[in-house]
mmCIF file of C-alpha atoms and ligand atoms in Angstrom:
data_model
loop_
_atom_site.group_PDB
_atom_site.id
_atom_site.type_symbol
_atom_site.label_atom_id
_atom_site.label_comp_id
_atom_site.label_asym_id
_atom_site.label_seq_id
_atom_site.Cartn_x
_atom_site.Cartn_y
_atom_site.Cartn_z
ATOM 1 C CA UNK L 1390 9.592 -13.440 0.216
ATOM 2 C CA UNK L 1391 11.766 -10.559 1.370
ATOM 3 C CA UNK L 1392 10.362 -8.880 4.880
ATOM 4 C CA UNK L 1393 11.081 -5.770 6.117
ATOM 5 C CA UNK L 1394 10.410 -3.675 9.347
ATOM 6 C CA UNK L 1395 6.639 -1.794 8.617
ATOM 7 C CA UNK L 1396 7.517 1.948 9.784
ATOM 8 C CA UNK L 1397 8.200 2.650 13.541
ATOM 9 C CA UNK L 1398 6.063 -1.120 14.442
ATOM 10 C CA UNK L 1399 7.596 -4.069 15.455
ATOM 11 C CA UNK L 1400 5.889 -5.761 11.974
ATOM 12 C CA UNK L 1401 8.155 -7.525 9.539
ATOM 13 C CA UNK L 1402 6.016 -7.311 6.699
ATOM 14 C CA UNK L 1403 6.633 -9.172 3.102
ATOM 15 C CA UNK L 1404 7.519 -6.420 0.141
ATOM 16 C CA UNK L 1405 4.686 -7.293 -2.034
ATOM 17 C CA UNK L 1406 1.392 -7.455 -0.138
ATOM 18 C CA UNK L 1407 -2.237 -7.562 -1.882
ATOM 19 C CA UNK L 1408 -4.661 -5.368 -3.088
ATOM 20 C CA UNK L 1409 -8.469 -5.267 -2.970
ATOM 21 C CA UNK L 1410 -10.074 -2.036 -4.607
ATOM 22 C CA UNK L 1411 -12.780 -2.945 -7.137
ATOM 23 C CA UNK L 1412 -12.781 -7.050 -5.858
ATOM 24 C CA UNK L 1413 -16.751 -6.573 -5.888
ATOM 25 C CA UNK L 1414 -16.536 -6.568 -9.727
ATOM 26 C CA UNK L 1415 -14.407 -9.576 -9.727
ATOM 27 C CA UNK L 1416 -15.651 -13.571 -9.871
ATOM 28 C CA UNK L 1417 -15.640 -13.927 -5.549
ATOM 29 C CA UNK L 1418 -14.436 -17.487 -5.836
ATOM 30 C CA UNK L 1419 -11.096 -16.461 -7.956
ATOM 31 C CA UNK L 1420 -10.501 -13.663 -6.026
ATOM 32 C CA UNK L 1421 -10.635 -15.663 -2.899
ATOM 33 C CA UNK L 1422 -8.794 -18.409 -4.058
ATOM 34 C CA UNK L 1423 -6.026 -15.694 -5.309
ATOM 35 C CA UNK L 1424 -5.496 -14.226 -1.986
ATOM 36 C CA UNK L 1425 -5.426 -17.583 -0.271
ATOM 37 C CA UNK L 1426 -2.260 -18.357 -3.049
ATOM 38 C CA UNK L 1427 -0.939 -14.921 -2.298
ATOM 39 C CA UNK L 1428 -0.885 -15.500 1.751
ATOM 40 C CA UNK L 1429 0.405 -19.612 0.873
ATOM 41 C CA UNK L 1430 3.021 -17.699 -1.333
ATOM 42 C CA UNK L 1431 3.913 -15.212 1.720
ATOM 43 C CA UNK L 1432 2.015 -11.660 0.314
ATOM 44 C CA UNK L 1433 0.409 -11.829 3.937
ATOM 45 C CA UNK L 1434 -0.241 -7.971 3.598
ATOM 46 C CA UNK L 1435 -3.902 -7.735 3.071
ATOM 47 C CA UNK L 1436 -4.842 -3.770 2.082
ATOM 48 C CA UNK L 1437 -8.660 -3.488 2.102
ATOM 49 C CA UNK L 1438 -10.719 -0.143 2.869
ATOM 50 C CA UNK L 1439 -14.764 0.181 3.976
ATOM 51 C CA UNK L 1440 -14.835 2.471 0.488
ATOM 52 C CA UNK L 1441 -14.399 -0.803 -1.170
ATOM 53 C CA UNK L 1442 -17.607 -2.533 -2.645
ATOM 54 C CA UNK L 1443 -19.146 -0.563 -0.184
ATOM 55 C CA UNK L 1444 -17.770 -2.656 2.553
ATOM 56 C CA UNK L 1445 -18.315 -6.051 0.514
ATOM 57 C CA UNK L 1446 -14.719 -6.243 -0.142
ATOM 58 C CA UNK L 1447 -13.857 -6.593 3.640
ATOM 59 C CA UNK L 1448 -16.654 -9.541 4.017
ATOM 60 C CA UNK L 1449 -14.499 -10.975 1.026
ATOM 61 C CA UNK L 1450 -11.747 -10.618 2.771
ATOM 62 C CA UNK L 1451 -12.805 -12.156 5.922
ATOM 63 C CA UNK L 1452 -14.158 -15.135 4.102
ATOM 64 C CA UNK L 1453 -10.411 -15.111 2.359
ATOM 65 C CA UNK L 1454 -8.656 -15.011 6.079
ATOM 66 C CA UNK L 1455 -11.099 -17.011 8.035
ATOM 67 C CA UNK L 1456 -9.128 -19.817 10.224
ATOM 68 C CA UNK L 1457 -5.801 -17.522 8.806
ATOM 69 C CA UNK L 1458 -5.887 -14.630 10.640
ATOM 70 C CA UNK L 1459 -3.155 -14.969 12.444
ATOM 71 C CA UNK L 1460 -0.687 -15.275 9.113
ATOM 72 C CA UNK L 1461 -2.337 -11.471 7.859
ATOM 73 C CA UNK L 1462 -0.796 -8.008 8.241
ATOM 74 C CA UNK L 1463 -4.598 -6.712 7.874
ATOM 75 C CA UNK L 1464 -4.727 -2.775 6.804
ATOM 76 C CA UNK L 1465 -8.129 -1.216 6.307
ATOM 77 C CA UNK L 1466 -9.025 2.590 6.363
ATOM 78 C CA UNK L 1467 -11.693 4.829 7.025
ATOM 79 C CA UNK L 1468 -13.429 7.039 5.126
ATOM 80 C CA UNK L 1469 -12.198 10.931 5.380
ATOM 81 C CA UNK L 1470 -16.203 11.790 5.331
ATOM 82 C CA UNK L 1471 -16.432 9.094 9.029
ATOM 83 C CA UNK L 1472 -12.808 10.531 10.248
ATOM 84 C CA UNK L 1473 -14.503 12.337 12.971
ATOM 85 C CA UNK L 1474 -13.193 10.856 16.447
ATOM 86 C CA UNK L 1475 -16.533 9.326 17.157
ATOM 87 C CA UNK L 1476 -17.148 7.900 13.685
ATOM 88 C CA UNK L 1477 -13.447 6.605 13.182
ATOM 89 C CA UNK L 1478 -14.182 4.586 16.346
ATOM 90 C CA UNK L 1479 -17.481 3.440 15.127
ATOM 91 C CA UNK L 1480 -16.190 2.569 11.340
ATOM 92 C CA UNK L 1481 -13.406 0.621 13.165
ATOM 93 C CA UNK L 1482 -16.187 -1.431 14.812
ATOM 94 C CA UNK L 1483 -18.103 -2.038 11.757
ATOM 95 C CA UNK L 1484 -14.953 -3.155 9.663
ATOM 96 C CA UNK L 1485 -13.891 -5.546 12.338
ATOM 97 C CA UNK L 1486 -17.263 -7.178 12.185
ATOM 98 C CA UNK L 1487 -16.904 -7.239 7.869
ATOM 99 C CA UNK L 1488 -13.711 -8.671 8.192
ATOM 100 C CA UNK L 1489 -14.507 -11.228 11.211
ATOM 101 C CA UNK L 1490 -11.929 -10.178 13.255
ATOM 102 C CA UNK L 1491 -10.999 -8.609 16.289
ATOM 103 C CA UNK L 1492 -8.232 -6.277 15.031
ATOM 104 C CA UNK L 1493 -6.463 -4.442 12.205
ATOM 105 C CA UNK L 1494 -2.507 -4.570 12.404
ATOM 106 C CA UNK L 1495 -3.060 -1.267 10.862
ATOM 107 C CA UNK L 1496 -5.905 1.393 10.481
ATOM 108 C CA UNK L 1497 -5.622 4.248 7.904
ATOM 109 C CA UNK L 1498 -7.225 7.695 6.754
ATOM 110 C CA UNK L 1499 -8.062 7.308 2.822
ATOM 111 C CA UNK L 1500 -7.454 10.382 2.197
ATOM 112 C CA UNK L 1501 -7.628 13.988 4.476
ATOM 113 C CA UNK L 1502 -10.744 14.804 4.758
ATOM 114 C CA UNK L 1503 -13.024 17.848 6.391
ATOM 115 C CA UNK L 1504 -12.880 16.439 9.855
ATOM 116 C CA UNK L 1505 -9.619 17.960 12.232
ATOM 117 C CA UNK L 1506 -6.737 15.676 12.178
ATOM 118 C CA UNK L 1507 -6.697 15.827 15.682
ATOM 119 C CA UNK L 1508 -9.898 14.036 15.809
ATOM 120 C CA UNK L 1509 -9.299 10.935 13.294
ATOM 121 C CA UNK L 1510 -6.001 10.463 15.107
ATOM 122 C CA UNK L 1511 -7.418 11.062 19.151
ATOM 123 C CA UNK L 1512 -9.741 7.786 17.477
ATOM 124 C CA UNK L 1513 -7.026 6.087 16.379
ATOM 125 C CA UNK L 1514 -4.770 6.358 19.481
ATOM 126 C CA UNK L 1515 -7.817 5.461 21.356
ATOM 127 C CA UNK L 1516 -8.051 2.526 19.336
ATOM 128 C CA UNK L 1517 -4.914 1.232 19.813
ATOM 129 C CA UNK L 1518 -4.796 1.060 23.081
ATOM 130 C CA UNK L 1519 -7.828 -1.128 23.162
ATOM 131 C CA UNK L 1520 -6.298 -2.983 21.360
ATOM 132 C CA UNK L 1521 -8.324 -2.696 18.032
ATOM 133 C CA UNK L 1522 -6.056 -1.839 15.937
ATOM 134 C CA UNK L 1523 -1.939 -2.489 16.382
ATOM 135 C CA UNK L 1524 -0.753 0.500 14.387
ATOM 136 C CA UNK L 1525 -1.934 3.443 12.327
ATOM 137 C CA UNK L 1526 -1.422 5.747 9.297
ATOM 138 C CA UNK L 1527 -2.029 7.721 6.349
ATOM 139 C CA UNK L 1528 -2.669 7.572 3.020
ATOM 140 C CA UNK L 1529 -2.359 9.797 0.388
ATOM 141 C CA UNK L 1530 -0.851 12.407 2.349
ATOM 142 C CA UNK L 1531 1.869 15.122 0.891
ATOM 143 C CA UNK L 1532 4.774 16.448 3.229
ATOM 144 C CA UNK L 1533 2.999 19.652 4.299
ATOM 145 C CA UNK L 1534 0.034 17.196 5.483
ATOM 146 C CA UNK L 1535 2.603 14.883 6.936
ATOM 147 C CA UNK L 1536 4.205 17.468 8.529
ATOM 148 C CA UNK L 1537 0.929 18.422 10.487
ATOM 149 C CA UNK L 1538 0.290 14.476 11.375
ATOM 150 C CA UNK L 1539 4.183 14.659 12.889
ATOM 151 C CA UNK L 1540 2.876 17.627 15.059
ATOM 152 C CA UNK L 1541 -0.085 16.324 16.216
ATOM 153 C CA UNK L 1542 0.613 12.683 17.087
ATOM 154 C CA UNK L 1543 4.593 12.673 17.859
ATOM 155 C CA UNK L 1544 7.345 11.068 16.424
ATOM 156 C CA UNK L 1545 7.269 7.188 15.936
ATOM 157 C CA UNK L 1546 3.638 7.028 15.505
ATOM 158 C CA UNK L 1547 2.871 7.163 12.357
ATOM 159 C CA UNK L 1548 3.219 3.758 10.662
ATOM 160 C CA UNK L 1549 3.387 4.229 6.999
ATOM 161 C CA UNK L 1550 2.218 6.748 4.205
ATOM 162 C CA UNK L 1551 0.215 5.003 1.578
ATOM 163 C CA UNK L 1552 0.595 6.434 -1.772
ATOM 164 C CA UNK L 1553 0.433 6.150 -5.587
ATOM 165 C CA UNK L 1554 3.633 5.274 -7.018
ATOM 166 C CA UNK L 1555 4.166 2.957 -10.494
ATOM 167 C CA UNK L 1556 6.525 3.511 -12.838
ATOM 168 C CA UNK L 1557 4.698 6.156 -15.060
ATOM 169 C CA UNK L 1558 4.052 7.984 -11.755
ATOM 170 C CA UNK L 1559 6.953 8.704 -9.577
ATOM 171 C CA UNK L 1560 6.782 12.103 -8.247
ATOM 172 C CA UNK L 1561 6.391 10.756 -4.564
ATOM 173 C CA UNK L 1562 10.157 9.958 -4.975
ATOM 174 C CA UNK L 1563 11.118 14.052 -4.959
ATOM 175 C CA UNK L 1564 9.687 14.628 -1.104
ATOM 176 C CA UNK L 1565 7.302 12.165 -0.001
ATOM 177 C CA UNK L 1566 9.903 9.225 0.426
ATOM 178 C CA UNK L 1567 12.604 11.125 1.666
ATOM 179 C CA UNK L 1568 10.565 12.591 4.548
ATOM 180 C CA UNK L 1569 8.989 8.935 5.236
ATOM 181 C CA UNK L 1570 12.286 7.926 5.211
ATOM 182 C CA UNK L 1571 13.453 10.478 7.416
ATOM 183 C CA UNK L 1572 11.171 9.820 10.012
ATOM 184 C CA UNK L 1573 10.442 6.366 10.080
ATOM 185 C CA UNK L 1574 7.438 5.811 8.096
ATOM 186 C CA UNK L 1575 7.016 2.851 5.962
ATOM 187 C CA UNK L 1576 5.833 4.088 2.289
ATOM 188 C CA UNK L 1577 2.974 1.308 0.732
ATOM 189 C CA UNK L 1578 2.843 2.013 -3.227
ATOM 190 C CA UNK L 1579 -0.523 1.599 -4.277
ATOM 191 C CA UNK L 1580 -1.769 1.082 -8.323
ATOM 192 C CA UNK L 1581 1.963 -0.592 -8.758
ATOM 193 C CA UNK L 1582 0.891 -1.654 -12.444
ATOM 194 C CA UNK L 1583 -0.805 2.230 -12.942
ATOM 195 C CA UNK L 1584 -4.324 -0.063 -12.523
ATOM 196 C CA UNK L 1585 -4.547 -0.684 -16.550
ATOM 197 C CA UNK L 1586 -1.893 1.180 -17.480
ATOM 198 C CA UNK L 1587 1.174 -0.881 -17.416
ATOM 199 C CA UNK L 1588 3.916 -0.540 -20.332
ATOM 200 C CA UNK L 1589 3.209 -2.764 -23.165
ATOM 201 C CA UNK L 1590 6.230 -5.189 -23.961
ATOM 202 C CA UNK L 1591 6.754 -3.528 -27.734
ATOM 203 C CA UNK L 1592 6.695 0.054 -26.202
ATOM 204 C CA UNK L 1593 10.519 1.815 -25.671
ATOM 205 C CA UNK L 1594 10.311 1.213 -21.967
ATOM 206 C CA UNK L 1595 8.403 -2.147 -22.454
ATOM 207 C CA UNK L 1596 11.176 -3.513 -24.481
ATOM 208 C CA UNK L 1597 13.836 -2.626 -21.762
ATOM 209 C CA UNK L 1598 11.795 -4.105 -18.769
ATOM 210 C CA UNK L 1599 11.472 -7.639 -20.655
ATOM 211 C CA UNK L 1600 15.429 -7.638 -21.689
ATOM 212 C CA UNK L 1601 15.753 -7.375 -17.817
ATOM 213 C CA UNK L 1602 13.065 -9.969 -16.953
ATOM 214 C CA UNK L 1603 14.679 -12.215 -19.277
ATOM 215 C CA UNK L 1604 18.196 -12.080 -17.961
ATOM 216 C CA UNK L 1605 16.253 -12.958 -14.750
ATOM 217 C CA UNK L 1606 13.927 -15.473 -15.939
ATOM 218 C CA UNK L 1607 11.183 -12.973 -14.874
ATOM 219 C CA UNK L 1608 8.601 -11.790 -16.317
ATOM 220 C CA UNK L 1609 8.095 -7.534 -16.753
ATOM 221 C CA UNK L 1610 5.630 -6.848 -13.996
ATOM 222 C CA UNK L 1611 8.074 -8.268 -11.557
ATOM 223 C CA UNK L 1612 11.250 -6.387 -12.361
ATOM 224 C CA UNK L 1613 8.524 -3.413 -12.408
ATOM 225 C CA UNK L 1614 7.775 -4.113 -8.422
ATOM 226 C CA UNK L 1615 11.558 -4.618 -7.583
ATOM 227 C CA UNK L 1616 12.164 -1.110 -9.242
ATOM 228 C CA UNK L 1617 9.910 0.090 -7.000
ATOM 229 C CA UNK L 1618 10.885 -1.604 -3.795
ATOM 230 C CA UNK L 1619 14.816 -0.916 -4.430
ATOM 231 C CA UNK L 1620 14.398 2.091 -1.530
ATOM 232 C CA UNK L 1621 14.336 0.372 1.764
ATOM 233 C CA UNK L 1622 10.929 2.235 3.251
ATOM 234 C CA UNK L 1623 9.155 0.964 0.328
ATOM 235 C CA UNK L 1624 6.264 -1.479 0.342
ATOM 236 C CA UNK L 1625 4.043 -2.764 -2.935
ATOM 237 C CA UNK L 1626 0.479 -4.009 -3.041
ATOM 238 C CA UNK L 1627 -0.468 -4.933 -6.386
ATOM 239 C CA UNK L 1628 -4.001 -5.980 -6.572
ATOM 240 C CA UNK L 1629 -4.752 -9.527 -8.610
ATOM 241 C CA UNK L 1630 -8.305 -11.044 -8.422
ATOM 242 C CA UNK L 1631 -6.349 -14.097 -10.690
ATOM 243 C CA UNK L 1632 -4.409 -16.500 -8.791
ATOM 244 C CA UNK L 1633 -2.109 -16.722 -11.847
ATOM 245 C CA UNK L 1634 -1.512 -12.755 -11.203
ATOM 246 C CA UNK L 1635 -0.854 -13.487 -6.956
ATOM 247 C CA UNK L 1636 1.727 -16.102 -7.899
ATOM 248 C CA UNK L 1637 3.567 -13.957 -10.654
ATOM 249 C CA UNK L 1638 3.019 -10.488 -8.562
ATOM 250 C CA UNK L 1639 4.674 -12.792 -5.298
ATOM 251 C CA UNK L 1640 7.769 -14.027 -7.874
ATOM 252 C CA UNK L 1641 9.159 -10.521 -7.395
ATOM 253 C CA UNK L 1642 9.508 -11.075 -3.576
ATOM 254 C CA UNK L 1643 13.061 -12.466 -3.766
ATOM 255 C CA UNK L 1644 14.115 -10.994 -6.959
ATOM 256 C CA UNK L 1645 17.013 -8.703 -7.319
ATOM 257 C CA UNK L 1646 18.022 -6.386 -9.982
ATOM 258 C CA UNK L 1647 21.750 -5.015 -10.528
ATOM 259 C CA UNK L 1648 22.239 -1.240 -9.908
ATOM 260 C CA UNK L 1649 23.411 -1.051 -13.757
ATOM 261 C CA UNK L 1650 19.333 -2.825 -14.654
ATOM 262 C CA UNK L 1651 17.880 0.037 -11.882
ATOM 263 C CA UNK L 1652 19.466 3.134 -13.412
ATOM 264 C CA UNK L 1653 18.353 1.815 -17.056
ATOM 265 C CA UNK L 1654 14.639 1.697 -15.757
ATOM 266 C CA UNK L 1655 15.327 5.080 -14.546
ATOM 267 C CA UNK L 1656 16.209 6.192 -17.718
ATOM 268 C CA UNK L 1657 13.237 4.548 -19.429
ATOM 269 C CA UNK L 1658 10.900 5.974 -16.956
ATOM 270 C CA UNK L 1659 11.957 9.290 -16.083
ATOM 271 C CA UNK L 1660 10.505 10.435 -12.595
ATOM 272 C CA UNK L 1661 9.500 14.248 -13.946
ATOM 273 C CA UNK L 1662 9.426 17.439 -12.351
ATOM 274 C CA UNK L 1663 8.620 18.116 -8.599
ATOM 275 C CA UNK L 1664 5.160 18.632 -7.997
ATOM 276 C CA UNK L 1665 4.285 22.386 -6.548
ATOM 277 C CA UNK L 1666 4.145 22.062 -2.722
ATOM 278 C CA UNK L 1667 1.988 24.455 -0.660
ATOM 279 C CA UNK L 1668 4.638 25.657 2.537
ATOM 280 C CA UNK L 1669 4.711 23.562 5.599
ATOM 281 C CA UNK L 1670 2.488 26.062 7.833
HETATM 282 N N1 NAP R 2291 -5.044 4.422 -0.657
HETATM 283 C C1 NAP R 2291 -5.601 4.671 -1.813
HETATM 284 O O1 NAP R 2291 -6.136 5.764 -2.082
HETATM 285 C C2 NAP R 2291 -5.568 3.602 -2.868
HETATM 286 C C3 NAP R 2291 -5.894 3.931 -4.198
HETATM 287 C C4 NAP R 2291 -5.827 2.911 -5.156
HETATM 288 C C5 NAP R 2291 -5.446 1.645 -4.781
HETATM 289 N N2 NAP R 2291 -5.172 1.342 -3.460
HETATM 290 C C6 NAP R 2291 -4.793 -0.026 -3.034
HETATM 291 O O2 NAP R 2291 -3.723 -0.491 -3.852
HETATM 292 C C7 NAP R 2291 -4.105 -1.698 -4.499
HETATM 293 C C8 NAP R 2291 -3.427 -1.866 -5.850
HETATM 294 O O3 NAP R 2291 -3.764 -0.818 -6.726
HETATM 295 P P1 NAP R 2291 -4.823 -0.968 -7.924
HETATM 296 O O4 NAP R 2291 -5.801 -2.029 -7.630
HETATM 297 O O5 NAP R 2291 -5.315 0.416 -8.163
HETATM 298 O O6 NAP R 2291 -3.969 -1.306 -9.205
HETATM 299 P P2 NAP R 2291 -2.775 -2.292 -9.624
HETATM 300 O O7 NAP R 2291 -2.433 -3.224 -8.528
HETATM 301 O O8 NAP R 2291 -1.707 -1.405 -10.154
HETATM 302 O O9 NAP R 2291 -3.434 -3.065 -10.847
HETATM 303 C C9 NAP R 2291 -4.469 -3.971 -10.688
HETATM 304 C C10 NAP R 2291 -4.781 -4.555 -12.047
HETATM 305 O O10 NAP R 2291 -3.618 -5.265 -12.518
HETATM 306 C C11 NAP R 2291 -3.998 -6.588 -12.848
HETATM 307 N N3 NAP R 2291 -2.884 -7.471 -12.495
HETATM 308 C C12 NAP R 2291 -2.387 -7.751 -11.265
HETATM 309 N N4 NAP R 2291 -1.359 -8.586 -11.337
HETATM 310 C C13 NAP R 2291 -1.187 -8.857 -12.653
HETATM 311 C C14 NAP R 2291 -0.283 -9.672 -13.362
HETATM 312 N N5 NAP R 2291 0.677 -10.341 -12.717
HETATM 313 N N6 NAP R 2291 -0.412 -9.733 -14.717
HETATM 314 C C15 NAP R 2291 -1.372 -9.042 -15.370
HETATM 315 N N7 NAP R 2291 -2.260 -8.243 -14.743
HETATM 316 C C16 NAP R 2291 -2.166 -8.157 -13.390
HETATM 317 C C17 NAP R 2291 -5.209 -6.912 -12.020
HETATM 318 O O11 NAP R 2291 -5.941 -7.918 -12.672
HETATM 319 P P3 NAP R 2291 -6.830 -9.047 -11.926
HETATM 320 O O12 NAP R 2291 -7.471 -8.399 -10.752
HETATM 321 O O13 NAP R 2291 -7.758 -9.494 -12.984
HETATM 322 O O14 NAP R 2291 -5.892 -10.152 -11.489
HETATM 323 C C18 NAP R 2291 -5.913 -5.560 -12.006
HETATM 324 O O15 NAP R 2291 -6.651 -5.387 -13.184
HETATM 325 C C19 NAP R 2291 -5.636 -1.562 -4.574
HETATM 326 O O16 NAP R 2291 -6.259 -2.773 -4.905
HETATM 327 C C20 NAP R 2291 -5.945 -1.027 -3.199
HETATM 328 O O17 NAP R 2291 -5.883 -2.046 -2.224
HETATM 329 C C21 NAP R 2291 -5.209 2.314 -2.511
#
């Protein structure tokens, strides 16, 4: 499994990590037993979030991780509704306790919320050096947004940006990336497969994923992830409740595709127009 350097942190973190949204729904057992393959099969990059199950995805998590803790890059975030400073601190508390541990190697804002930046990220700096969580960041955060995080916390503190990015949705590649890359940030691509939507193998850009997969021996969701990871600050965390999906979803760690194979996915999956931008204030 290919590692690379999370952001500004000292972390060397595996390219494909693992999802949890909607794990509630799924048979706990399986699920379990899939992110127990995906950490044997080096996916050690557990994303969870007290949104999830209403926090009964992190107690799934910590039953997952118990006795393993050590192996996990564990990211959870807090709600933008408990992003206050006092309530970040307290949701920190109460996810440590879900997840039976005693800290997060990275703590995240779902999404910007009502509460002033200034706040969530006073709670998170506060939090860090208590050593409750090793690292924080952002999610779901455009470049004016970033822009203001920069401003408020500094350079080299932000540890990653995490975003939706899948082949049928690439418009984070226009500004997003480029200023992560710019300044450090590690980008995580969440809904990798579009969550349901991923390109059937007889559609025009299914067809040229599996003549790919085959030249590789691999199947079309993992030349989908390398396509993905082929920019440096990028980071994938496909979510798989199967343990057949963790150890096909991991089979794209060490796979590489030829820059001829990248630019045809390109082609079959055009990124679109830049989205409008409201002006960095
Ligand atoms: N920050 C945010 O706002 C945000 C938003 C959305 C998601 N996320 C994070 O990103 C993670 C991934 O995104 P996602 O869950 O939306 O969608 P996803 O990873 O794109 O897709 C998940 C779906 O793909 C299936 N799947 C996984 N591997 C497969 C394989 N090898 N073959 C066939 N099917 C496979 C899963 O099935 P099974 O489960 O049945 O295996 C599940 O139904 C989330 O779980 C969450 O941790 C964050």
């Amino acid at each position: 499994m290919e590692l690379r350097r999370f952001g500004p942190t000292e972390h060397m973190v595996p390219v494909i990590g693992q999802g949890t949204w909607h794990m509630e729904d799924d048979d706990p057992d399986r699920a379990i037993a899939a992110l127990r393959l995906g950490l044997d099969l080096g996916m050690t990059h557990i994303d969870t979030a007290e949104l999830y199950g209403s926090g009964s995805v992190e107690e799934l998590v910590g039953e997952a991780i118990a006795e393993r803790r050590d192996e996990v890059f564990l990211v959870s975030k807090v709600l933008p509704e408990n992003a206050s400073r006092a309530g970040t601190l307290a949701a920190c508390e109460k996810s440590l306790a879900r997840l039976g541990t005693d800290r997060l190697d990275s703590y995240l804002l779902h999404w910007s919320g009502e509460h002033p930046l200034e706040d969530t990220i006073a709670a998170f700096e506060q939090l860090e050096r208590e050593g409750k969580i090793l690292s924080w960041g952002l999610s779901n955060f455009d470049v004016p947004d970033l822009e203001i995080a920069r401003r408020i916390a500094g350079p080299g503190r932000i540890a990653c940006n995490q975003v939706l990015y899948h082949l049928q949705e690439r418009a984070i590649e226009h500004a997003v990336i480029p200023w992560c890359e710019k300044h450090g940030v590690a980008v995580t691509a969440y809904s990798p497969f579009g969550f349901g939507r991923f390109p059937g193998p007889r559609s025009k850009g299914g067809r040229i994923l599996a003549t790919i997969a085959a030249a590789h021996g691999a199947t079309l969701r993992q030349v989908a992830l390398r396509f993905l990871l082929r920019r440096p600050s990028v980071f994938a965390i496909p979510k798989a409740s199967q343990p057949e999906h963790a150890a096909e979803n991991a089979g794209a760690g060490d796979l590489r595709l030829t820059r001829e194979e990248l630019a045809r996915i390109d082609d079959a999956f055009p990124r679109g127009p830049r989205p409008r931008e409201l002006p960095v204030m």
